[in-house]
Amino acid sequence: MALALNEVAVYYGKGHFFYLPSRLIWRHPDKEPLLPFSRVPHRVPEPAYPSLVYMHCKCPPHCRTAYYEEGNRGRYLKCNAPMGRPADATPLYAIQYAQSSWD
Protein backbone atom coordinates (compact mmCIF):
# COMPACT_ATOMS: atom_id res chain seq x y z
CA MET A 1 0.00 0.00 0.00
CA ALA A 2 2.88 2.38 0.77
CA LEU A 3 4.21 1.96 -2.77
CA ALA A 4 0.86 2.93 -4.29
CA LEU A 5 0.49 5.92 -1.97
CA ASN A 6 4.02 7.05 -2.83
CA GLU A 7 3.12 7.04 -6.52
CA VAL A 8 0.35 9.54 -5.76
CA ALA A 9 2.58 11.58 -3.43
CA VAL A 10 5.35 11.88 -6.03
CA TYR A 11 2.83 12.84 -8.70
CA TYR A 12 1.62 15.75 -6.54
CA GLY A 13 5.14 16.55 -5.28
CA LYS A 14 4.27 16.30 -1.57
CA GLY A 15 4.93 13.72 1.11
CA HIS A 16 6.32 10.23 1.41
CA PHE A 17 4.82 7.10 2.99
CA PHE A 18 6.72 4.51 5.03
CA TYR A 19 5.40 1.19 6.24
CA LEU A 20 6.21 -0.39 9.59
CA PRO A 21 6.04 -4.20 9.51
CA SER A 22 4.00 -5.73 12.35
CA ARG A 23 5.87 -7.21 15.34
CA LEU A 24 4.87 -10.67 14.19
CA ILE A 25 7.18 -10.29 11.18
CA TRP A 26 10.10 -9.13 13.34
CA ARG A 27 9.70 -11.87 15.96
CA HIS A 28 11.58 -15.15 15.64
CA PRO A 29 9.16 -17.94 16.66
CA ASP A 30 11.75 -20.02 18.58
CA LYS A 31 13.16 -17.15 20.62
CA GLU A 32 10.04 -15.19 21.55
CA PRO A 33 6.96 -17.41 21.87
CA LEU A 34 3.57 -15.75 22.35
CA LEU A 35 2.17 -18.45 24.62
CA PRO A 36 3.11 -22.02 25.61
CA PHE A 37 3.06 -24.15 22.47
CA SER A 38 -0.03 -26.11 23.58
CA ARG A 39 -2.05 -22.88 23.90
CA VAL A 40 -1.08 -21.07 20.67
CA PRO A 41 -4.26 -19.88 18.90
CA HIS A 42 -4.81 -20.39 15.19
CA ARG A 43 -4.97 -16.63 14.69
CA VAL A 44 -2.43 -14.35 16.27
CA PRO A 45 -4.13 -11.45 18.10
CA GLU A 46 -2.24 -8.70 16.26
CA PRO A 47 -3.05 -6.54 13.24
CA ALA A 48 -2.25 -8.34 10.00
CA TYR A 49 -1.62 -5.08 8.16
CA PRO A 50 1.40 -2.90 8.87
CA SER A 51 1.18 0.64 10.15
CA LEU A 52 1.79 3.45 7.72
CA VAL A 53 3.75 6.59 8.50
CA TYR A 54 3.34 9.74 6.44
CA MET A 55 6.25 12.17 6.20
CA HIS A 56 5.14 15.64 5.16
CA CYS A 57 7.75 17.11 2.81
CA LYS A 58 8.04 18.71 -0.63
CA CYS A 59 9.52 16.74 -3.48
CA PRO A 60 11.66 18.83 -5.88
CA PRO A 61 11.50 18.05 -9.61
CA HIS A 62 14.89 16.30 -9.71
CA CYS A 63 13.79 13.93 -6.91
CA ARG A 64 10.56 13.15 -8.78
CA THR A 65 12.55 12.28 -11.90
CA ALA A 66 14.91 10.05 -9.89
CA TYR A 67 11.91 8.29 -8.29
CA TYR A 68 10.37 7.45 -11.67
CA GLU A 69 13.71 6.18 -13.02
CA GLU A 70 14.23 3.81 -10.08
CA GLY A 71 12.90 0.25 -10.13
CA ASN A 72 10.27 -1.19 -7.80
CA ARG A 73 12.83 -2.89 -5.55
CA GLY A 74 14.54 0.43 -4.80
CA ARG A 75 11.20 2.12 -4.20
CA TYR A 76 10.17 -0.69 -1.85
CA LEU A 77 13.37 -0.40 0.19
CA LYS A 78 13.00 3.38 0.48
CA CYS A 79 9.50 3.07 1.95
CA ASN A 80 10.55 0.51 4.60
CA ALA A 81 10.67 2.57 7.81
CA PRO A 82 13.24 0.49 9.75
CA MET A 83 15.64 0.57 6.77
CA GLY A 84 15.13 4.14 5.52
CA ARG A 85 14.57 6.36 8.54
CA PRO A 86 13.94 10.06 7.94
CA ALA A 87 15.83 12.74 9.88
CA ASP A 88 14.87 13.12 13.55
CA ALA A 89 13.35 16.59 13.03
CA THR A 90 10.97 15.39 10.27
CA PRO A 91 7.26 15.58 11.23
CA LEU A 92 5.64 12.14 10.98
CA TYR A 93 1.96 11.11 11.09
CA ALA A 94 1.10 7.49 11.92
CA ILE A 95 -1.80 5.59 10.34
CA GLN A 96 -2.88 2.17 11.67
CA TYR A 97 -4.92 -0.35 9.68
CA ALA A 98 -6.65 -3.16 11.56
CA GLN A 99 -7.72 -6.47 10.08
CA SER A 100 -11.41 -6.91 9.38
CA SER A 101 -13.38 -9.72 11.01
CA TRP A 102 -15.01 -10.62 7.67
CA ASP A 103 -12.57 -13.48 6.95
PDB file of N, CA and C in Angstrom, residues 4-45:
ATOM      1  N   ALA A   4       1.921   2.277  -3.525  1.00  0.00           N
ATOM      2  CA  ALA A   4       0.858   2.934  -4.292  1.00  0.00           C
ATOM      3  C   ALA A   4       0.637   4.366  -3.806  1.00  0.00           C
ATOM      4  N   LEU A   5       0.663   4.573  -2.503  1.00  0.00           N
ATOM      5  CA  LEU A   5       0.491   5.923  -1.968  1.00  0.00           C
ATOM      6  C   LEU A   5       1.662   6.825  -2.340  1.00  0.00           C
ATOM      7  N   ASN A   6       2.861   6.255  -2.419  1.00  0.00           N
ATOM      8  CA  ASN A   6       4.017   7.054  -2.826  1.00  0.00           C
ATOM      9  C   ASN A   6       3.931   7.470  -4.287  1.00  0.00           C
ATOM     10  N   GLU A   7       3.318   6.649  -5.120  1.00  0.00           N
ATOM     11  CA  GLU A   7       3.118   7.044  -6.521  1.00  0.00           C
ATOM     12  C   GLU A   7       2.272   8.319  -6.598  1.00  0.00           C
ATOM     13  N   VAL A   8       1.221   8.364  -5.792  1.00  0.00           N
ATOM     14  CA  VAL A   8       0.351   9.543  -5.762  1.00  0.00           C
ATOM     15  C   VAL A   8       1.095  10.737  -5.162  1.00  0.00           C
ATOM     16  N   ALA A   9       1.843  10.493  -4.086  1.00  0.00           N
ATOM     17  CA  ALA A   9       2.577  11.579  -3.427  1.00  0.00           C
ATOM     18  C   ALA A   9       3.624  12.192  -4.357  1.00  0.00           C
ATOM     19  N   VAL A  10       4.331  11.363  -5.100  1.00  0.00           N
ATOM     20  CA  VAL A  10       5.347  11.880  -6.026  1.00  0.00           C
ATOM     21  C   VAL A  10       4.681  12.637  -7.166  1.00  0.00           C
ATOM     22  N   TYR A  11       3.547  12.155  -7.629  1.00  0.00           N
ATOM     23  CA  TYR A  11       2.828  12.842  -8.703  1.00  0.00           C
ATOM     24  C   TYR A  11       2.470  14.271  -8.288  1.00  0.00           C
ATOM     25  N   TYR A  12       1.999  14.427  -7.038  1.00  0.00           N
ATOM     26  CA  TYR A  12       1.620  15.753  -6.541  1.00  0.00           C
ATOM     27  C   TYR A  12       2.798  16.530  -5.951  1.00  0.00           C
ATOM     28  N   GLY A  13       3.945  15.869  -5.781  1.00  0.00           N
ATOM     29  CA  GLY A  13       5.139  16.549  -5.283  1.00  0.00           C
ATOM     30  C   GLY A  13       5.143  16.836  -3.794  1.00  0.00           C
ATOM     31  N   LYS A  14       4.341  16.091  -3.021  1.00  0.00           N
ATOM     32  CA  LYS A  14       4.272  16.297  -1.572  1.00  0.00           C
ATOM     33  C   LYS A  14       4.230  14.965  -0.854  1.00  0.00           C
ATOM     34  N   GLY A  15       5.029  14.846   0.188  1.00  0.00           N
ATOM     35  CA  GLY A  15       4.931  13.723   1.107  1.00  0.00           C
ATOM     36  C   GLY A  15       5.631  12.453   0.668  1.00  0.00           C
ATOM     37  N   HIS A  16       5.751  11.560   1.639  1.00  0.00           N
ATOM     38  CA  HIS A  16       6.321  10.232   1.412  1.00  0.00           C
ATOM     39  C   HIS A  16       5.737   9.304   2.469  1.00  0.00           C
ATOM     40  N   PHE A  17       5.395   8.083   2.078  1.00  0.00           N
ATOM     41  CA  PHE A  17       4.824   7.103   2.994  1.00  0.00           C
ATOM     42  C   PHE A  17       5.844   6.018   3.303  1.00  0.00           C
ATOM     43  N   PHE A  18       5.917   5.638   4.580  1.00  0.00           N
ATOM     44  CA  PHE A  18       6.725   4.513   5.031  1.00  0.00           C
ATOM     45  C   PHE A  18       5.779   3.467   5.595  1.00  0.00           C
ATOM     46  N   TYR A  19       6.185   2.207   5.551  1.00  0.00           N
ATOM     47  CA  TYR A  19       5.396   1.187   6.235  1.00  0.00           C
ATOM     48  C   TYR A  19       6.243   0.588   7.350  1.00  0.00           C
ATOM     49  N   LEU A  20       5.577   0.257   8.447  1.00  0.00           N
ATOM     50  CA  LEU A  20       6.212  -0.391   9.593  1.00  0.00           C
ATOM     51  C   LEU A  20       5.686  -1.816   9.663  1.00  0.00           C
ATOM     52  N   PRO A  21       6.519  -2.818   9.419  1.00  0.00           N
ATOM     53  CA  PRO A  21       6.038  -4.202   9.514  1.00  0.00           C
ATOM     54  C   PRO A  21       5.535  -4.499  10.928  1.00  0.00           C
ATOM     55  N   SER A  22       4.544  -5.377  11.040  1.00  0.00           N
ATOM     56  CA  SER A  22       4.003  -5.732  12.354  1.00  0.00           C
ATOM     57  C   SER A  22       5.053  -6.490  13.159  1.00  0.00           C
ATOM     58  N   ARG A  23       4.894  -6.515  14.482  1.00  0.00           N
ATOM     59  CA  ARG A  23       5.868  -7.208  15.336  1.00  0.00           C
ATOM     60  C   ARG A  23       5.926  -8.690  15.028  1.00  0.00           C
ATOM     61  N   LEU A  24       4.866  -9.249  14.518  1.00  0.00           N
ATOM     62  CA  LEU A  24       4.865 -10.667  14.186  1.00  0.00           C
ATOM     63  C   LEU A  24       5.932 -10.981  13.142  1.00  0.00           C
ATOM     64  N   ILE A  25       6.164 -10.079  12.208  1.00  0.00           N
ATOM     65  CA  ILE A  25       7.180 -10.288  11.183  1.00  0.00           C
ATOM     66  C   ILE A  25       8.573 -10.197  11.781  1.00  0.00           C
ATOM     67  N   TRP A  26       8.776  -9.308  12.738  1.00  0.00           N
ATOM     68  CA  TRP A  26      10.099  -9.132  13.340  1.00  0.00           C
ATOM     69  C   TRP A  26      10.459 -10.265  14.287  1.00  0.00           C
ATOM     70  N   ARG A  27       9.469 -10.891  14.903  1.00  0.00           N
ATOM     71  CA  ARG A  27       9.697 -11.874  15.955  1.00  0.00           C
ATOM     72  C   ARG A  27      10.153 -13.213  15.380  1.00  0.00           C
ATOM     73  N   HIS A  28      11.143 -13.805  16.011  1.00  0.00           N
ATOM     74  CA  HIS A  28      11.579 -15.151  15.640  1.00  0.00           C
ATOM     75  C   HIS A  28      10.780 -16.131  16.490  1.00  0.00           C
ATOM     76  N   PRO A  29      10.081 -17.095  15.889  1.00  0.00           N
ATOM     77  CA  PRO A  29       9.164 -17.938  16.663  1.00  0.00           C
ATOM     78  C   PRO A  29       9.836 -18.772  17.753  1.00  0.00           C
ATOM     79  N   ASP A  30      11.097 -19.194  17.570  1.00  0.00           N
ATOM     80  CA  ASP A  30      11.748 -20.024  18.582  1.00  0.00           C
ATOM     81  C   ASP A  30      12.247 -19.213  19.771  1.00  0.00           C
ATOM     82  N   LYS A  31      12.549 -17.941  19.559  1.00  0.00           N
ATOM     83  CA  LYS A  31      13.162 -17.145  20.622  1.00  0.00           C
ATOM     84  C   LYS A  31      12.168 -16.303  21.408  1.00  0.00           C
ATOM     85  N   GLU A  32      11.012 -16.046  20.862  1.00  0.00           N
ATOM     86  CA  GLU A  32      10.042 -15.193  21.551  1.00  0.00           C
ATOM     87  C   GLU A  32       8.631 -15.752  21.357  1.00  0.00           C
ATOM     88  N   PRO A  33       8.294 -16.834  22.056  1.00  0.00           N
ATOM     89  CA  PRO A  33       6.957 -17.413  21.872  1.00  0.00           C
ATOM     90  C   PRO A  33       5.872 -16.514  22.467  1.00  0.00           C
ATOM     91  N   LEU A  34       4.704 -16.522  21.831  1.00  0.00           N
ATOM     92  CA  LEU A  34       3.574 -15.750  22.346  1.00  0.00           C
ATOM     93  C   LEU A  34       2.988 -16.397  23.595  1.00  0.00           C
ATOM     94  N   LEU A  35       2.796 -17.688  23.544  1.00  0.00           N
ATOM     95  CA  LEU A  35       2.174 -18.451  24.619  1.00  0.00           C
ATOM     96  C   LEU A  35       2.864 -19.814  24.684  1.00  0.00           C
ATOM     97  N   PRO A  36       2.606 -20.634  25.696  1.00  0.00           N
ATOM     98  CA  PRO A  36       3.109 -22.017  25.612  1.00  0.00           C
ATOM     99  C   PRO A  36       2.582 -22.690  24.345  1.00  0.00           C
ATOM    100  N   PHE A  37       3.389 -23.557  23.767  1.00  0.00           N
ATOM    101  CA  PHE A  37       3.059 -24.148  22.473  1.00  0.00           C
ATOM    102  C   PHE A  37       1.676 -24.796  22.462  1.00  0.00           C
ATOM    103  N   SER A  38       1.267 -25.431  23.548  1.00  0.00           N
ATOM    104  CA  SER A  38      -0.034 -26.106  23.580  1.00  0.00           C
ATOM    105  C   SER A  38      -1.207 -25.126  23.559  1.00  0.00           C
ATOM    106  N   ARG A  39      -0.963 -23.852  23.828  1.00  0.00           N
ATOM    107  CA  ARG A  39      -2.046 -22.876  23.896  1.00  0.00           C
ATOM    108  C   ARG A  39      -1.993 -21.841  22.783  1.00  0.00           C
ATOM    109  N   VAL A  40      -1.187 -22.049  21.760  1.00  0.00           N
ATOM    110  CA  VAL A  40      -1.078 -21.074  20.672  1.00  0.00           C
ATOM    111  C   VAL A  40      -2.370 -21.079  19.858  1.00  0.00           C
ATOM    112  N   PRO A  41      -3.027 -19.924  19.699  1.00  0.00           N
ATOM    113  CA  PRO A  41      -4.258 -19.876  18.903  1.00  0.00           C
ATOM    114  C   PRO A  41      -3.955 -19.989  17.415  1.00  0.00           C
ATOM    115  N   HIS A  42      -4.985 -20.314  16.641  1.00  0.00           N
ATOM    116  CA  HIS A  42      -4.812 -20.392  15.193  1.00  0.00           C
ATOM    117  C   HIS A  42      -4.553 -19.019  14.604  1.00  0.00           C
ATOM    118  N   ARG A  43      -5.165 -18.012  15.169  1.00  0.00           N
ATOM    119  CA  ARG A  43      -4.974 -16.634  14.695  1.00  0.00           C
ATOM    120  C   ARG A  43      -4.213 -15.853  15.753  1.00  0.00           C
ATOM    121  N   VAL A  44      -3.208 -15.164  15.345  1.00  0.00           N
ATOM    122  CA  VAL A  44      -2.429 -14.349  16.268  1.00  0.00           C
ATOM    123  C   VAL A  44      -3.193 -13.051  16.533  1.00  0.00           C
ATOM    124  N   PRO A  45      -3.344 -12.649  17.795  1.00  0.00           N
ATOM    125  CA  PRO A  45      -4.132 -11.446  18.097  1.00  0.00           C
ATOM    126  C   PRO A  45      -3.365 -10.147  17.866  1.00  0.00           C
TER     127      PRO A  45
END
